Short mmCIF file of C-alpha atoms in Angstrom, two decimals:
data_model
loop_
_atom_site.label_atom_id
_atom_site.label_comp_id
_atom_site.label_asym_id
_atom_site.label_seq_id
_atom_site.Cartn_x
_atom_site.Cartn_y
_atom_site.Cartn_z
CA UNK A 1 -0.04 -0.06 -0.08
CA UNK A 2 2.77 2.36 1.18
CA UNK A 3 4.50 1.79 -2.38
CA UNK A 4 1.14 2.49 -4.35
CA UNK A 5 0.94 5.75 -2.18
CA UNK A 6 4.48 6.75 -3.02
CA UNK A 7 4.14 6.06 -6.61
CA UNK A 8 1.10 8.72 -6.80
CA UNK A 9 2.48 10.99 -4.31
CA UNK A 10 6.41 11.33 -4.56
CA UNK A 11 6.69 12.81 -1.12
CA UNK A 12 4.26 10.67 0.39
CA UNK A 13 2.05 13.60 1.14
CA UNK A 14 -1.12 14.36 -0.86
CA UNK A 15 -1.38 17.86 0.39
CA UNK A 16 2.00 18.57 -0.97
CA UNK A 17 0.67 18.28 -4.49
CA UNK A 18 -2.11 20.60 -3.87
CA UNK A 19 -0.06 23.13 -2.04
CA UNK A 20 3.08 23.02 -4.19
CA UNK A 21 4.05 25.94 -6.55
CA UNK A 22 3.40 25.51 -10.15
CA UNK A 23 6.54 23.99 -11.74
CA UNK A 24 6.52 27.08 -14.20
CA UNK A 25 6.03 29.64 -11.84
CA UNK A 26 7.76 32.92 -12.56
CA UNK A 27 9.58 35.07 -9.91
CA UNK A 28 6.73 37.61 -9.99
CA UNK A 29 3.97 35.07 -9.74
CA UNK A 30 5.90 33.65 -6.73
CA UNK A 31 5.95 36.94 -5.09
CA UNK A 32 2.37 37.19 -5.74
CA UNK A 33 1.60 34.00 -4.25
CA UNK A 34 3.69 34.48 -1.24
CA UNK A 35 2.07 37.75 -0.47
CA UNK A 36 -1.40 36.25 -0.81
CA UNK A 37 -0.30 33.45 1.45
CA UNK A 38 0.94 35.89 3.97
CA UNK A 39 -2.15 37.95 3.86
CA UNK A 40 -4.41 34.69 4.14
CA UNK A 41 -2.49 33.61 7.12
CA UNK A 42 -2.83 37.02 8.68
CA UNK A 43 -6.59 36.95 8.33
CA UNK A 44 -6.71 33.36 9.97
CA UNK A 45 -4.42 34.14 12.99
CA UNK A 46 -6.85 37.27 13.49
CA UNK A 47 -9.88 35.09 13.45
CA UNK A 48 -8.03 32.69 16.00
CA UNK A 49 -7.16 35.42 18.01
CA UNK A 50 -10.77 36.90 18.12
CA UNK A 51 -12.19 33.52 18.93
CA UNK A 52 -9.80 33.18 22.01
CA UNK A 53 -10.53 36.68 23.10
CA UNK A 54 -14.36 35.63 23.13
CA UNK A 55 -13.84 32.56 25.05
CA UNK A 56 -11.83 34.46 27.74
CA UNK A 57 -14.67 37.10 27.57
CA UNK A 58 -17.42 34.62 27.96
CA UNK A 59 -15.61 32.70 30.89
CA UNK A 60 -15.24 35.99 32.74
CA UNK A 61 -18.83 37.11 31.79
CA UNK A 62 -22.13 35.79 33.77
CA UNK A 63 -23.28 32.50 32.53
CA UNK A 64 -25.38 32.58 29.26
CA UNK A 65 -28.98 31.99 30.02
CA UNK A 66 -30.38 29.58 27.63
CA UNK A 67 -34.26 29.11 27.36
CA UNK A 68 -36.00 26.74 24.90
CA UNK A 69 -39.53 27.37 23.87
CA UNK A 70 -41.36 24.02 23.13
CA UNK A 71 -45.10 23.27 22.35
CA UNK A 72 -47.31 22.06 19.60
CA UNK A 73 -47.59 23.71 16.29
CA UNK A 74 -49.75 27.13 16.71
CA UNK A 75 -49.42 26.90 20.62
CA UNK A 76 -47.76 30.44 20.59
CA UNK A 77 -44.17 29.81 20.66
CA UNK A 78 -43.18 32.46 18.12
CA UNK A 79 -45.74 34.96 19.56
CA UNK A 80 -43.72 34.63 23.12
CA UNK A 81 -40.45 35.02 21.31
CA UNK A 82 -41.71 38.18 19.69
CA UNK A 83 -42.77 39.52 23.40
CA UNK A 84 -39.20 38.77 24.20
CA UNK A 85 -37.97 40.93 21.16
CA UNK A 86 -40.65 43.68 22.11
CA UNK A 87 -39.69 44.11 25.82
CA UNK A 88 -35.72 43.67 25.42
CA UNK A 89 -34.97 44.62 21.73
CA UNK A 90 -37.49 47.22 20.72
CA UNK A 91 -35.44 49.01 18.17
CA UNK A 92 -34.85 45.67 16.28
CA UNK A 93 -38.32 45.02 16.70
CA UNK A 94 -39.49 48.06 14.89
CA UNK A 95 -36.78 47.54 11.98
CA UNK A 96 -38.98 44.37 11.17
CA UNK A 97 -42.31 46.13 10.79
CA UNK A 98 -41.84 46.02 6.77
CA UNK A 99 -42.01 42.24 6.92
CA UNK A 100 -44.71 41.97 9.59
CA UNK A 101 -46.79 44.38 7.44
CA UNK A 102 -46.35 41.86 4.51
CA UNK A 103 -47.35 38.89 6.90
CA UNK A 104 -50.51 40.80 8.04
CA UNK A 105 -51.50 41.31 4.31
CA UNK A 106 -50.81 37.61 3.67
CA UNK A 107 -53.14 36.63 6.74
CA UNK A 108 -55.89 38.65 5.53
CA UNK A 109 -55.78 37.28 2.08
CA UNK A 110 -55.49 33.85 3.66
CA UNK A 111 -58.59 34.23 5.51
CA UNK A 112 -60.63 35.81 2.47
CA UNK A 113 -59.48 32.76 0.75
CA UNK A 114 -60.92 30.23 3.12
CA UNK A 115 -64.03 31.95 2.80
CA UNK A 116 -64.18 32.08 -1.07
CA UNK A 117 -63.27 28.24 -0.68
CA UNK A 118 -66.51 27.45 1.24
CA UNK A 119 -68.45 29.78 -1.07
CA UNK A 120 -67.18 27.49 -3.89
CA UNK A 121 -68.43 24.52 -2.29
CA UNK A 122 -71.73 25.94 -1.31
CA UNK A 123 -72.19 27.24 -4.90
CA UNK A 124 -71.19 23.67 -6.06
CA UNK A 125 -74.00 21.98 -3.92
CA UNK A 126 -76.31 24.77 -4.91
CA UNK A 127 -75.87 23.93 -8.63
CA UNK A 128 -75.70 20.35 -8.18
CA UNK A 129 -79.24 20.32 -6.45
CA UNK A 130 -80.58 22.66 -9.27
CA UNK A 131 -79.32 20.48 -11.99
CA UNK A 132 -78.73 16.98 -10.76
CA UNK A 133 -76.06 14.81 -12.62
CA UNK A 134 -75.54 11.20 -12.93
CA UNK A 135 -72.93 10.27 -10.20
CA UNK A 136 -70.56 8.82 -12.73
CA UNK A 137 -70.16 12.31 -14.20
CA UNK A 138 -69.49 14.08 -10.95
CA UNK A 139 -66.30 15.54 -10.05
CA UNK A 140 -64.48 14.46 -7.28
CA UNK A 141 -65.05 17.83 -5.52
CA UNK A 142 -68.76 17.61 -5.91
CA UNK A 143 -68.58 14.09 -4.75
CA UNK A 144 -67.61 15.54 -1.27
CA UNK A 145 -71.10 16.91 -1.07
CA UNK A 146 -73.09 15.46 1.73
CA UNK A 147 -77.18 15.55 1.60
CA UNK A 148 -77.75 15.88 5.13
CA UNK A 149 -75.54 19.31 5.17
CA UNK A 150 -77.41 22.17 3.39
CA UNK A 151 -75.80 25.65 2.83
CA UNK A 152 -77.72 28.77 2.59
CA UNK A 153 -78.43 29.66 -0.96
CA UNK A 154 -75.75 32.10 -2.43
CA UNK A 155 -77.38 34.88 -4.48
CA UNK A 156 -75.93 36.45 -7.90
CA UNK A 157 -74.74 39.29 -5.92
CA UNK A 158 -72.67 36.76 -3.70
CA UNK A 159 -71.16 35.33 -6.97
CA UNK A 160 -70.14 38.69 -8.17
CA UNK A 161 -68.63 39.71 -4.86
CA UNK A 162 -66.65 36.41 -4.93
CA UNK A 163 -65.31 37.30 -8.44
CA UNK A 164 -64.27 40.54 -7.48
CA UNK A 165 -61.97 39.25 -4.63
CA UNK A 166 -60.51 36.79 -6.89
CA UNK A 167 -57.22 39.01 -7.60
CA UNK A 168 -56.42 38.39 -3.71
CA UNK A 169 -55.68 35.11 -4.47
CA UNK A 170 -52.75 36.38 -6.56
CA UNK A 171 -51.76 38.80 -3.68
CA UNK A 172 -51.59 35.63 -1.66
CA UNK A 173 -49.38 33.85 -4.29
CA UNK A 174 -47.24 37.27 -4.74
CA UNK A 175 -46.54 37.62 -0.85
CA UNK A 176 -45.20 34.17 -0.51
CA UNK A 177 -43.00 34.53 -3.38
CA UNK A 178 -41.44 37.61 -1.72
CA UNK A 179 -41.42 36.37 1.75
CA UNK A 180 -39.23 33.24 0.67
CA UNK A 181 -37.56 34.30 -2.79
CA UNK A 182 -35.60 31.11 -2.87
CA UNK A 183 -38.77 29.14 -3.38
CA UNK A 184 -38.45 27.75 0.25
CA UNK A 185 -41.93 28.24 1.13
CA UNK A 186 -43.78 24.87 2.10
CA UNK A 187 -47.01 24.02 2.85
CA UNK A 188 -48.55 22.00 5.58
CA UNK A 189 -52.22 21.22 5.99
CA UNK A 190 -53.71 22.78 8.92
CA UNK A 191 -57.04 21.25 9.86
CA UNK A 192 -59.00 24.13 11.38
CA UNK A 193 -61.94 22.21 13.07
CA UNK A 194 -63.06 18.73 14.29
CA UNK A 195 -63.47 16.53 11.27
CA UNK A 196 -66.38 14.48 12.82
CA UNK A 197 -68.10 17.82 13.09
CA UNK A 198 -67.37 19.10 9.68
CA UNK A 199 -69.73 18.46 6.72
CA UNK A 200 -66.45 17.86 4.60
CA UNK A 201 -64.16 16.15 6.82
CA UNK A 202 -61.22 15.67 4.41
CA UNK A 203 -61.09 19.49 3.77
CA UNK A 204 -57.79 20.72 4.80
CA UNK A 205 -56.53 24.49 4.33
CA UNK A 206 -52.87 24.29 3.32
CA UNK A 207 -50.87 26.74 5.46
CA UNK A 208 -47.80 28.39 4.05
CA UNK A 209 -44.54 27.79 6.20
CA UNK A 210 -40.97 29.61 5.89
CA UNK A 211 -37.76 27.89 6.87
CA UNK A 212 -36.29 29.63 9.99
CA UNK A 213 -32.80 29.51 8.24
CA UNK A 214 -34.02 31.84 5.41
CA UNK A 215 -33.75 35.68 6.28
CA UNK A 216 -37.19 36.37 5.09
CA UNK A 217 -37.87 39.06 7.15
CA UNK A 218 -35.42 41.45 4.80
CA UNK A 219 -37.69 40.44 1.77
CA UNK A 220 -39.66 43.61 2.25
CA UNK A 221 -37.39 46.14 3.79
CA UNK A 222 -35.03 48.39 1.71
CA UNK A 223 -31.86 50.41 2.64
CA UNK A 224 -32.05 53.58 1.20
CA UNK A 225 -29.03 55.99 0.95
CA UNK A 226 -30.08 59.74 1.94
CA UNK A 227 -30.20 60.58 -1.44
CA UNK A 228 -32.49 57.76 -2.41
CA UNK A 229 -35.15 58.53 0.33
CA UNK A 230 -38.64 59.62 -0.96
CA UNK A 231 -41.32 61.11 0.82
CA UNK A 232 -43.23 57.80 0.46
CA UNK A 233 -40.51 55.78 2.26
CA UNK A 234 -40.88 55.52 5.74
CA UNK A 235 -36.93 54.99 6.79
CA UNK A 236 -37.78 54.16 10.52
CA UNK A 237 -40.15 51.35 9.58
CA UNK A 238 -38.43 50.12 6.61
CA UNK A 239 -41.30 50.40 4.20
CA UNK A 240 -41.54 51.68 0.46
CA UNK A 241 -45.25 53.08 -0.07
CA UNK A 242 -43.99 53.56 -3.86
CA UNK A 243 -43.09 50.07 -4.58
CA UNK A 244 -45.21 49.12 -7.33
CA UNK A 245 -45.55 45.57 -6.40
CA UNK A 246 -46.96 46.43 -2.96
CA UNK A 247 -49.82 44.13 -2.44
CA UNK A 248 -51.29 46.75 -0.19
CA UNK A 249 -52.54 48.62 -3.33
CA UNK A 250 -54.61 45.55 -4.16
CA UNK A 251 -55.81 45.10 -0.84
CA UNK A 252 -56.88 48.72 -0.44
CA UNK A 253 -58.82 48.38 -3.69
CA UNK A 254 -60.72 45.44 -2.53
CA UNK A 255 -61.37 46.65 1.02
CA UNK A 256 -64.91 47.49 0.73
CA UNK A 257 -65.75 43.93 -0.86
CA UNK A 258 -63.92 42.22 1.88
CA UNK A 259 -65.71 44.27 4.66
CA UNK A 260 -68.99 43.55 2.68
CA UNK A 261 -67.95 39.56 2.73
CA UNK A 262 -66.94 39.44 6.22
CA UNK A 263 -70.18 41.39 7.30
CA UNK A 264 -72.79 39.50 5.14
CA UNK A 265 -75.44 37.51 7.17
CA UNK A 266 -74.98 34.58 4.59
CA UNK A 267 -71.58 34.32 4.82
CA UNK A 268 -71.92 34.24 8.51
CA UNK A 269 -74.05 31.18 8.12
CA UNK A 270 -71.78 29.56 5.89
CA UNK A 271 -69.11 29.66 8.37
CA UNK A 272 -71.33 28.45 10.99
CA UNK A 273 -72.67 25.49 8.98
CA UNK A 274 -68.72 24.74 8.56
CA UNK A 275 -68.24 25.26 12.01
CA UNK A 276 -65.40 27.64 11.53
CA UNK A 277 -64.62 30.28 13.93
CA UNK A 278 -62.12 32.32 11.77
CA UNK A 279 -61.87 34.72 14.60
CA UNK A 280 -60.31 32.13 16.95
CA UNK A 281 -57.56 31.56 14.17
CA UNK A 282 -53.94 32.87 14.52
CA UNK A 283 -53.36 35.89 12.22
CA UNK A 284 -57.12 36.96 12.04
CA UNK A 285 -57.65 40.78 11.04
CA UNK A 286 -60.89 40.74 9.25
CA UNK A 287 -62.36 42.58 12.02
CA UNK A 288 -59.72 45.51 11.10
CA UNK A 289 -59.72 45.86 7.58
CA UNK A 290 -60.26 49.43 7.36
CA UNK A 291 -57.22 49.95 9.31
CA UNK A 292 -54.81 47.07 7.80
CA UNK A 293 -55.76 47.87 4.30
CA UNK A 294 -55.01 51.71 4.57
CA UNK A 295 -52.40 52.75 1.90
CA UNK A 296 -49.78 53.61 4.35
CA UNK A 297 -50.50 51.05 6.81
CA UNK A 298 -47.81 50.26 9.36
CA UNK A 299 -48.39 47.31 11.86
CA UNK A 300 -48.63 48.12 15.26
CA UNK A 301 -47.00 46.12 18.00
CA UNK A 302 -50.38 44.23 18.85
CA UNK A 303 -50.64 43.60 14.96
CA UNK A 304 -47.23 41.90 14.85
CA UNK A 305 -47.73 39.74 17.93
CA UNK A 306 -51.21 38.70 16.40
CA UNK A 307 -49.39 37.93 12.65
CA UNK A 308 -49.11 34.62 11.87
CA UNK A 309 -46.26 32.70 9.82
CA UNK A 310 -45.44 29.16 10.25
CA UNK A 311 -41.69 28.60 10.44
CA UNK A 312 -39.89 25.37 10.18
CA UNK A 313 -36.57 24.61 11.90
CA UNK A 314 -34.77 26.13 14.69
CA UNK A 315 -34.38 29.79 15.25
CA UNK A 316 -32.16 31.19 17.95
CA UNK A 317 -32.47 34.85 19.19
CA UNK A 318 -29.96 36.51 21.48
CA UNK A 319 -30.76 39.36 24.21
CA UNK A 320 -29.05 41.26 26.60
CA UNK A 321 -31.49 41.04 29.60
CA UNK A 322 -31.32 42.37 33.29
CA UNK A 323 -33.85 40.92 35.86
CA UNK A 324 -34.60 43.26 38.67
CA UNK A 325 -31.66 44.65 40.58
CA UNK A 326 -29.53 41.72 39.42
CA UNK A 327 -26.62 41.63 37.03
CA UNK A 328 -27.26 41.72 33.43
CA UNK A 329 -27.13 38.40 31.34
CA UNK A 330 -26.85 37.16 27.97
CA UNK A 331 -29.94 35.31 27.03
CA UNK A 332 -30.29 32.85 24.10
CA UNK A 333 -34.15 31.89 23.45
CA UNK A 334 -34.75 28.81 20.98
CA UNK A 335 -37.73 28.59 19.27
CA UNK A 336 -37.95 24.88 17.73
CA UNK A 337 -41.13 23.96 15.35
CA UNK A 338 -43.79 22.08 17.10
CA UNK A 339 -45.05 19.88 14.19
CA UNK A 340 -44.64 16.00 14.94
CA UNK A 341 -42.16 15.81 12.02
CA UNK A 342 -40.01 18.52 13.78
CA UNK A 343 -40.05 17.27 17.43
CA UNK A 344 -37.14 15.03 16.83
CA UNK A 345 -35.16 18.20 16.65
CA UNK A 346 -36.02 18.87 20.31
CA UNK A 347 -33.67 16.37 21.71
CA UNK A 348 -30.22 18.12 21.02
CA UNK A 349 -31.26 21.24 23.00
CA UNK A 350 -32.28 19.65 26.15
CA UNK A 351 -28.88 18.69 27.67
CA UNK A 352 -27.82 22.67 28.68
CA UNK A 353 -31.01 24.50 29.16
CA UNK A 354 -31.64 26.81 32.00
CA UNK A 355 -35.37 26.68 31.63
CA UNK A 356 -38.03 25.46 29.31
CA UNK A 357 -41.27 27.41 28.53
CA UNK A 358 -43.72 24.71 27.58
CA UNK A 359 -47.04 26.32 25.79
CA UNK A 360 -50.22 24.25 26.04
CA UNK A 361 -53.09 26.39 24.33
CA UNK A 362 -56.31 25.59 26.18
CA UNK A 363 -58.59 27.03 23.38
CA UNK A 364 -57.78 24.05 21.27
CA UNK A 365 -59.56 21.51 23.33
CA UNK A 366 -62.07 21.00 20.31
CA UNK A 367 -59.49 20.73 17.66
CA UNK A 368 -57.48 17.91 16.53
CA UNK A 369 -53.84 17.74 15.07
CA UNK A 370 -53.29 18.56 11.25
CA UNK A 371 -51.04 15.52 11.32
CA UNK A 372 -53.09 12.92 12.69
CA UNK A 373 -57.10 13.62 12.93
CA UNK A 374 -57.49 11.13 15.47
CA UNK A 375 -55.76 13.07 18.20
CA UNK A 376 -57.12 15.86 19.97
CA UNK A 377 -55.04 18.65 20.44
CA UNK A 378 -55.32 19.08 23.96
CA UNK A 379 -54.73 15.61 24.51
CA UNK A 380 -51.31 16.01 22.70
CA UNK A 381 -50.18 18.84 24.57
CA UNK A 382 -50.70 16.72 27.62
CA UNK A 383 -49.00 13.83 26.26
CA UNK A 384 -46.03 16.11 25.22
CA UNK A 385 -45.94 17.76 28.84
CA UNK A 386 -45.51 14.32 30.27
CA UNK A 387 -42.83 13.42 28.04
CA UNK A 388 -40.96 16.43 28.69
CA UNK A 389 -41.50 16.28 32.45
CA UNK A 390 -40.32 12.78 32.59
CA UNK A 391 -37.25 13.07 30.65
CA UNK A 392 -33.99 12.24 32.54
CA UNK A 393 -32.05 15.09 30.81
CA UNK A 394 -34.40 17.62 32.14
CA UNK A 395 -34.47 16.35 35.64
CA UNK A 396 -32.75 19.50 36.88
CA UNK A 397 -34.28 22.08 34.45
CA UNK A 398 -36.84 24.42 35.38
CA UNK A 399 -40.19 23.73 33.36
CA UNK A 400 -42.32 27.02 33.11
CA UNK A 401 -46.05 26.03 32.02
CA UNK A 402 -47.98 28.47 30.12
CA UNK A 403 -51.49 27.51 29.75
CA UNK A 404 -52.00 29.61 26.44
CA UNK A 405 -54.81 31.64 24.19
CA UNK A 406 -56.84 31.92 27.50
CA UNK A 407 -58.80 34.88 25.68
CA UNK A 408 -60.07 32.49 23.10
CA UNK A 409 -60.80 29.82 25.35
CA UNK A 410 -63.17 32.24 27.09
CA UNK A 411 -64.73 33.38 23.89
CA UNK A 412 -65.52 29.80 23.24
CA UNK A 413 -66.95 28.87 26.20
CA UNK A 414 -69.23 32.28 26.07
CA UNK A 415 -70.42 31.36 22.70
CA UNK A 416 -71.90 27.92 24.14
CA UNK A 417 -69.15 25.54 23.11
CA UNK A 418 -69.29 23.04 26.03
CA UNK A 419 -65.76 22.08 27.21
CA UNK A 420 -67.25 18.78 28.59
CA UNK A 421 -68.32 17.58 25.39
CA UNK A 422 -64.51 17.23 24.35
CA UNK A 423 -63.02 16.65 27.68
CA UNK A 424 -65.05 13.95 28.98
CA UNK A 425 -63.54 13.83 32.37
CA UNK A 426 -64.72 17.41 32.84
CA UNK A 427 -68.33 16.11 33.06
CA UNK A 428 -71.04 18.49 33.67
CA UNK A 429 -69.19 20.86 35.72
CA UNK A 430 -69.85 24.80 35.05
CA UNK A 431 -68.84 25.69 31.45
CA UNK A 432 -67.12 28.63 32.37
CA UNK A 433 -63.50 29.94 31.94
CA UNK A 434 -62.48 29.87 35.59
CA UNK A 435 -63.86 25.99 35.80
CA UNK A 436 -62.07 24.81 32.81
CA UNK A 437 -58.84 26.71 33.23
CA UNK A 438 -58.22 25.64 36.74
CA UNK A 439 -59.21 22.00 35.98
CA UNK A 440 -56.69 22.11 33.26
CA UNK A 441 -53.95 23.31 35.44
CA UNK A 442 -54.69 20.55 38.18
CA UNK A 443 -54.39 17.98 35.33
CA UNK A 444 -51.04 19.47 34.13
CA UNK A 445 -49.85 19.87 38.02
CA UNK A 446 -50.87 15.98 38.57
CA UNK A 447 -48.90 15.16 35.80
CA UNK A 448 -45.77 17.08 36.69
CA UNK A 449 -45.87 15.70 40.14
CA UNK A 450 -46.27 12.12 39.04
CA UNK A 451 -43.76 12.12 36.01
CA UNK A 452 -41.08 14.26 37.26
CA UNK A 453 -37.93 12.38 38.11
CA UNK A 454 -36.98 14.79 40.77
CA UNK A 455 -39.05 17.13 43.00
CA UNK A 456 -38.91 20.67 41.83
CA UNK A 457 -41.44 23.79 41.79
CA UNK A 458 -44.15 23.77 39.47
CA UNK A 459 -44.35 27.14 37.56
CA UNK A 460 -47.65 27.85 35.65
CA UNK A 461 -48.99 31.00 34.24
CA UNK A 462 -52.41 31.54 32.76
CA UNK A 463 -51.31 33.63 29.38
CA UNK A 464 -52.73 35.44 26.37
CA UNK A 465 -49.44 36.11 24.97
CA UNK A 466 -51.05 38.45 22.37
CA UNK A 467 -52.07 40.73 25.30
CA UNK A 468 -48.68 42.55 25.59
CA UNK A 469 -49.38 44.12 28.97
CA UNK A 470 -50.21 40.84 30.78
CA UNK A 471 -47.36 38.90 28.94
CA UNK A 472 -44.74 41.43 29.88
CA UNK A 473 -45.54 41.20 33.51
CA UNK A 474 -45.48 37.21 33.14
CA UNK A 475 -41.95 37.35 31.41
CA UNK A 476 -40.43 39.67 33.73
CA UNK A 477 -41.25 37.08 36.51
CA UNK A 478 -39.78 34.24 34.61
CA UNK A 479 -36.72 36.46 33.91
CA UNK A 480 -36.27 36.87 37.73
CA UNK A 481 -36.94 33.12 38.36
CA UNK A 482 -34.50 31.98 35.73
CA UNK A 483 -31.82 34.25 36.57
CA UNK A 484 -32.13 33.52 40.38
CA UNK A 485 -31.80 30.00 39.74
CA UNK A 486 -28.63 30.75 37.51
CA UNK A 487 -27.17 32.53 40.14
CA UNK A 488 -28.03 29.84 42.85
CA UNK A 489 -26.34 27.24 40.47
CA UNK A 490 -23.28 29.31 39.99
CA UNK A 491 -23.12 29.83 44.04
CA UNK A 492 -23.17 33.51 43.54
CA UNK A 493 -26.44 34.02 45.82
#
């Protein structure tokens, strides 16, 4: 073997062949090569020195606090992360408004598309009843119709309205292309309601998602020099209102029709028949159309918190935080995708976390997983909580439970949806927010006590993370708790 290597590489070193100078190198070329190698070595040495300095600084500085956000898809992880940003990096938060404006516009277009899809189903049923056709010639779409479900009749005006709103479908596609210019937009089916209560149980709505590794937030911002700035460009918010491709122009022109559609009694009845409450979904803005479709609309902090764009993969955000009167700490907050296919990515982050914020949305008691329509979402949260609590790698990690989306839970119960219908063990207890929320808190606490490998405190908060004021107070308490524990572990208190 050695003789073979010697025959191929005379010096016995394959790298020598790669690094050797060209055999016909001139003196000038040699000087240029040596100068280039010297500059490259200087850059390499500078990088090594900077890495060494950072290591020394990290050793002297307070320990980095690492927090992991966990929970199923649409549990509120990204909204919690946005709250961290708003509280601790408000300037950076403001600089992203241009991209969040696009997400709000996407949310509006998607909500309208869902309604238009349901109108299409209703019209197909209406046409089928008026002009019966042989079952063999029915389209696959028409074959989904069930005779026991009768939609309200759509008028000619409804159909004209539907046609006038069709440009919003192109707006949705354009926004998706711009949010993810590298064709990295992916779609995941999101089952909006319980299949057994739907007239069309196989009907899924595709939710767009972007990869967290792609810098999609820069897609709508423009960095202009002072000479390039125009009166229509909001330099603080990063929004170019003169952009001819601005989807806001189409949304603005369709505003009256969208308002008419959302307030139409027949459309309300269609949604009721479909057992679909759009107002309970993330990214709902149809009650604010006059404001969010204005030509120079800039999203408020509340709008950004409510905006919904599904991210895939793991995103890391760094903050410099100060908890109470204690020393400032560098925080790293990790947001990991909650879809079933992404949960395998959680494990590598378990070993050195200071705290895990686990979000369990209580409002989803009457919904099922998009990935498995046989699994109730609240039941899935309980199962996930148990697996996190019992994990040996996390036996010394603080677990902080956010029983989230309490505002939506309260609205659902007040609308007449019975908690006990879906959570059988709740029985015939009072159908109130206080009763249902406290019942679930006891269930999660019981699982925590039973499955935790070691005794540890149970931290639980009722949250509506789109509510800035209350969430700010809760996150301040979380910061104090985590930093105090961090200092205790470091023998500094």
